[in-house]
């Protein structure tokens, strides 16, 4: 009988441990909003990559998968990111924000910051049809936006990396 209790106790403790390791969507979104605001207000990082139209900072661990005139597909640890730059939209433009928001249903986060002639936004919505819970995270700054699909445990880090990249974009 004590062996059975030991097994049950181990299973119970394992369940508590696994539950404790997961991040709730509420915590993940709040941390992402906080990180978004901190990075929005921080000094932009130096550019390290160039295209014909713009330059941008590429964080350590990111690789360039493909590049076209206005789009760059990046990867970090098997997670894909899409960077889009419209060089004709100023940093306070609402065009990308409005069009992106219209294409997302069931928004969990619709957060904007409008400071110093810059409109920054963070949009988070669940991805339907996935076995596990994944979320589409989009950050934008005027005519520049970046999107990825992530889980709650990587949401804050993804938000920070994307904000560092889009904040650094310099149109040529």
CSV table of C-alpha atoms in Angstrom, one decimal:
chain,number,residue,atom,x,y,z
A,1,UNK,CA,0.0,0.0,0.0
A,2,UNK,CA,2.8,2.4,0.7
A,3,UNK,CA,4.3,1.8,-2.7
A,4,UNK,CA,1.0,2.9,-4.3
A,5,UNK,CA,0.9,6.0,-2.2
A,6,UNK,CA,4.4,6.8,-3.2
A,7,UNK,CA,3.5,6.5,-6.9
A,8,UNK,CA,0.4,8.7,-6.4
A,9,UNK,CA,2.5,11.3,-4.5
A,10,UNK,CA,5.1,11.3,-7.3
A,11,UNK,CA,2.5,11.8,-9.9
A,12,UNK,CA,0.8,14.5,-7.9
A,13,UNK,CA,4.1,16.4,-7.4
A,14,UNK,CA,5.0,15.9,-11.1
A,15,UNK,CA,1.6,17.4,-12.1
A,16,UNK,CA,2.1,20.4,-9.7
A,17,UNK,CA,5.6,20.9,-11.1
A,18,UNK,CA,4.4,20.8,-14.7
A,19,UNK,CA,1.5,23.2,-13.9
A,20,UNK,CA,3.9,25.5,-12.1
A,21,UNK,CA,6.2,25.6,-15.2
A,22,UNK,CA,3.5,26.7,-17.6
A,23,UNK,CA,2.8,30.4,-18.0
A,24,UNK,CA,-0.9,31.5,-18.0
A,25,UNK,CA,-2.0,33.6,-21.0
A,26,UNK,CA,-2.9,36.4,-18.6
A,27,UNK,CA,0.7,36.5,-17.2
A,28,UNK,CA,2.2,36.1,-20.7
A,29,UNK,CA,0.2,38.9,-22.2
A,30,UNK,CA,0.8,41.3,-19.3
A,31,UNK,CA,4.6,40.6,-19.4
A,32,UNK,CA,4.5,41.1,-23.2
A,33,UNK,CA,2.7,44.5,-22.8
A,34,UNK,CA,5.2,45.6,-20.2
A,35,UNK,CA,8.2,44.5,-22.3
A,36,UNK,CA,6.6,46.1,-25.4
A,37,UNK,CA,6.4,49.5,-23.6
A,38,UNK,CA,9.9,49.3,-22.2
A,39,UNK,CA,11.4,48.5,-25.6
A,40,UNK,CA,9.3,51.1,-27.3
A,41,UNK,CA,10.7,53.8,-25.0
A,42,UNK,CA,14.3,52.5,-25.1
A,43,UNK,CA,17.0,53.8,-27.4
A,44,UNK,CA,17.0,51.9,-30.7
A,45,UNK,CA,19.8,49.4,-31.2
A,46,UNK,CA,22.4,49.9,-33.9
A,47,UNK,CA,21.6,48.4,-37.3
A,48,UNK,CA,23.6,45.4,-38.3
A,49,UNK,CA,21.9,44.3,-41.6
A,50,UNK,CA,21.1,46.1,-44.8
A,51,UNK,CA,18.6,45.7,-47.6
A,52,UNK,CA,18.2,47.9,-50.7
A,53,UNK,CA,15.4,49.9,-48.9
A,54,UNK,CA,16.2,49.8,-45.1
A,55,UNK,CA,18.7,48.7,-42.4
A,56,UNK,CA,17.9,46.9,-39.2
A,57,UNK,CA,19.3,45.3,-36.1
A,58,UNK,CA,19.4,41.5,-36.2
A,59,UNK,CA,19.7,40.0,-32.7
A,60,UNK,CA,22.0,37.2,-31.8
A,61,UNK,CA,20.6,33.8,-32.7
A,62,UNK,CA,18.4,35.0,-35.5
A,63,UNK,CA,19.1,33.9,-39.1
A,64,UNK,CA,17.7,35.3,-42.4
A,65,UNK,CA,15.7,32.6,-44.2
A,66,UNK,CA,14.5,34.7,-47.2
A,67,UNK,CA,14.4,38.3,-48.2
A,68,UNK,CA,12.3,40.3,-50.7
A,69,UNK,CA,11.9,44.0,-51.3
A,70,UNK,CA,9.7,44.7,-48.3
A,71,UNK,CA,9.7,41.3,-46.4
A,72,UNK,CA,12.3,39.4,-44.5
A,73,UNK,CA,11.6,35.9,-43.0
A,74,UNK,CA,13.8,35.3,-39.9
A,75,UNK,CA,14.2,32.2,-37.7
A,76,UNK,CA,15.4,31.8,-34.2
A,77,UNK,CA,15.3,28.3,-32.6
A,78,UNK,CA,12.9,27.0,-35.2
A,79,UNK,CA,10.5,29.9,-34.6
A,80,UNK,CA,9.7,31.9,-37.7
A,81,UNK,CA,9.3,35.7,-37.8
A,82,UNK,CA,8.1,37.9,-40.6
A,83,UNK,CA,9.3,41.5,-40.9
A,84,UNK,CA,7.4,43.8,-43.2
A,85,UNK,CA,8.5,47.3,-44.0
A,86,UNK,CA,6.5,49.9,-45.9
A,87,UNK,CA,9.0,52.7,-46.5
A,88,UNK,CA,6.2,55.1,-47.6
A,89,UNK,CA,4.4,55.1,-44.2
A,90,UNK,CA,5.7,57.4,-41.4
A,91,UNK,CA,6.3,56.2,-37.9
A,92,UNK,CA,3.0,57.6,-36.7
A,93,UNK,CA,0.9,55.9,-39.5
A,94,UNK,CA,-2.1,53.9,-38.5
A,95,UNK,CA,-2.4,52.1,-41.9
A,96,UNK,CA,-0.7,48.8,-40.9
A,97,UNK,CA,-2.2,48.8,-37.5
A,98,UNK,CA,-5.7,49.2,-38.8
A,99,UNK,CA,-5.3,46.6,-41.6
A,100,UNK,CA,-3.6,44.1,-39.3
A,101,UNK,CA,-6.3,44.5,-36.6
A,102,UNK,CA,-9.1,44.0,-39.2
A,103,UNK,CA,-7.5,40.6,-40.2
A,104,UNK,CA,-7.4,39.3,-36.7
A,105,UNK,CA,-10.3,37.8,-34.9
A,106,UNK,CA,-10.6,37.3,-31.1
A,107,UNK,CA,-7.9,39.8,-30.1
A,108,UNK,CA,-6.6,39.1,-26.6
A,109,UNK,CA,-4.4,42.2,-26.6
A,110,UNK,CA,-4.8,45.4,-28.6
A,111,UNK,CA,-2.3,47.8,-27.0
A,112,UNK,CA,-1.0,51.0,-28.5
A,113,UNK,CA,1.4,53.7,-27.5
A,114,UNK,CA,1.5,57.0,-29.3
A,115,UNK,CA,4.5,59.1,-28.3
A,116,UNK,CA,7.0,61.4,-30.1
A,117,UNK,CA,5.3,61.1,-33.5
A,118,UNK,CA,5.5,57.3,-33.3
A,119,UNK,CA,2.6,54.9,-33.1
A,120,UNK,CA,3.6,51.5,-31.6
A,121,UNK,CA,1.2,48.6,-31.3
A,122,UNK,CA,1.0,45.1,-29.9
A,123,UNK,CA,-1.7,42.7,-31.1
A,124,UNK,CA,-2.1,39.2,-29.7
A,125,UNK,CA,-4.7,36.7,-30.8
A,126,UNK,CA,-5.1,32.9,-30.4
A,127,UNK,CA,-4.2,30.7,-33.4
A,128,UNK,CA,-7.1,28.4,-34.2
A,129,UNK,CA,-6.8,24.7,-35.2
A,130,UNK,CA,-3.6,23.9,-33.2
A,131,UNK,CA,-3.4,21.0,-30.8
A,132,UNK,CA,-1.4,23.1,-28.3
A,133,UNK,CA,-2.2,26.7,-27.5
A,134,UNK,CA,-0.3,29.1,-29.8
A,135,UNK,CA,-0.8,32.8,-30.3
A,136,UNK,CA,-0.1,35.2,-33.1
A,137,UNK,CA,1.9,38.1,-31.8
A,138,UNK,CA,2.3,41.3,-34.0
A,139,UNK,CA,4.3,44.4,-33.0
A,140,UNK,CA,4.4,47.4,-35.1
A,141,UNK,CA,5.8,50.9,-35.4
A,142,UNK,CA,4.1,53.0,-38.1
A,143,UNK,CA,4.9,51.4,-41.4
A,144,UNK,CA,7.0,48.6,-39.9
A,145,UNK,CA,5.6,45.4,-38.4
A,146,UNK,CA,6.7,42.0,-37.3
A,147,UNK,CA,4.7,38.9,-36.6
A,148,UNK,CA,5.4,35.4,-35.1
A,149,UNK,CA,3.4,32.5,-33.7
A,150,UNK,CA,4.5,31.5,-30.2
A,151,UNK,CA,3.3,29.9,-27.0
A,152,UNK,CA,3.0,31.6,-23.6
A,153,UNK,CA,6.4,30.6,-22.4
A,154,UNK,CA,8.1,32.4,-25.3
A,155,UNK,CA,5.7,35.3,-25.8
A,156,UNK,CA,7.6,37.9,-23.7
A,157,UNK,CA,11.0,37.1,-25.3
A,158,UNK,CA,9.5,37.1,-28.8
A,159,UNK,CA,7.9,40.5,-28.1
A,160,UNK,CA,11.2,42.0,-26.9
A,161,UNK,CA,13.2,40.6,-29.9
A,162,UNK,CA,10.6,41.9,-32.4
A,163,UNK,CA,10.4,45.3,-30.8
A,164,UNK,CA,14.2,45.6,-30.8
A,165,UNK,CA,14.2,44.8,-34.5
A,166,UNK,CA,11.4,47.1,-35.7
A,167,UNK,CA,12.6,49.9,-33.5
A,168,UNK,CA,16.0,49.8,-35.2
A,169,UNK,CA,14.6,50.0,-38.8
A,170,UNK,CA,16.1,52.9,-40.7
A,171,UNK,CA,14.7,53.7,-44.1
A,172,UNK,CA,17.3,54.6,-46.7
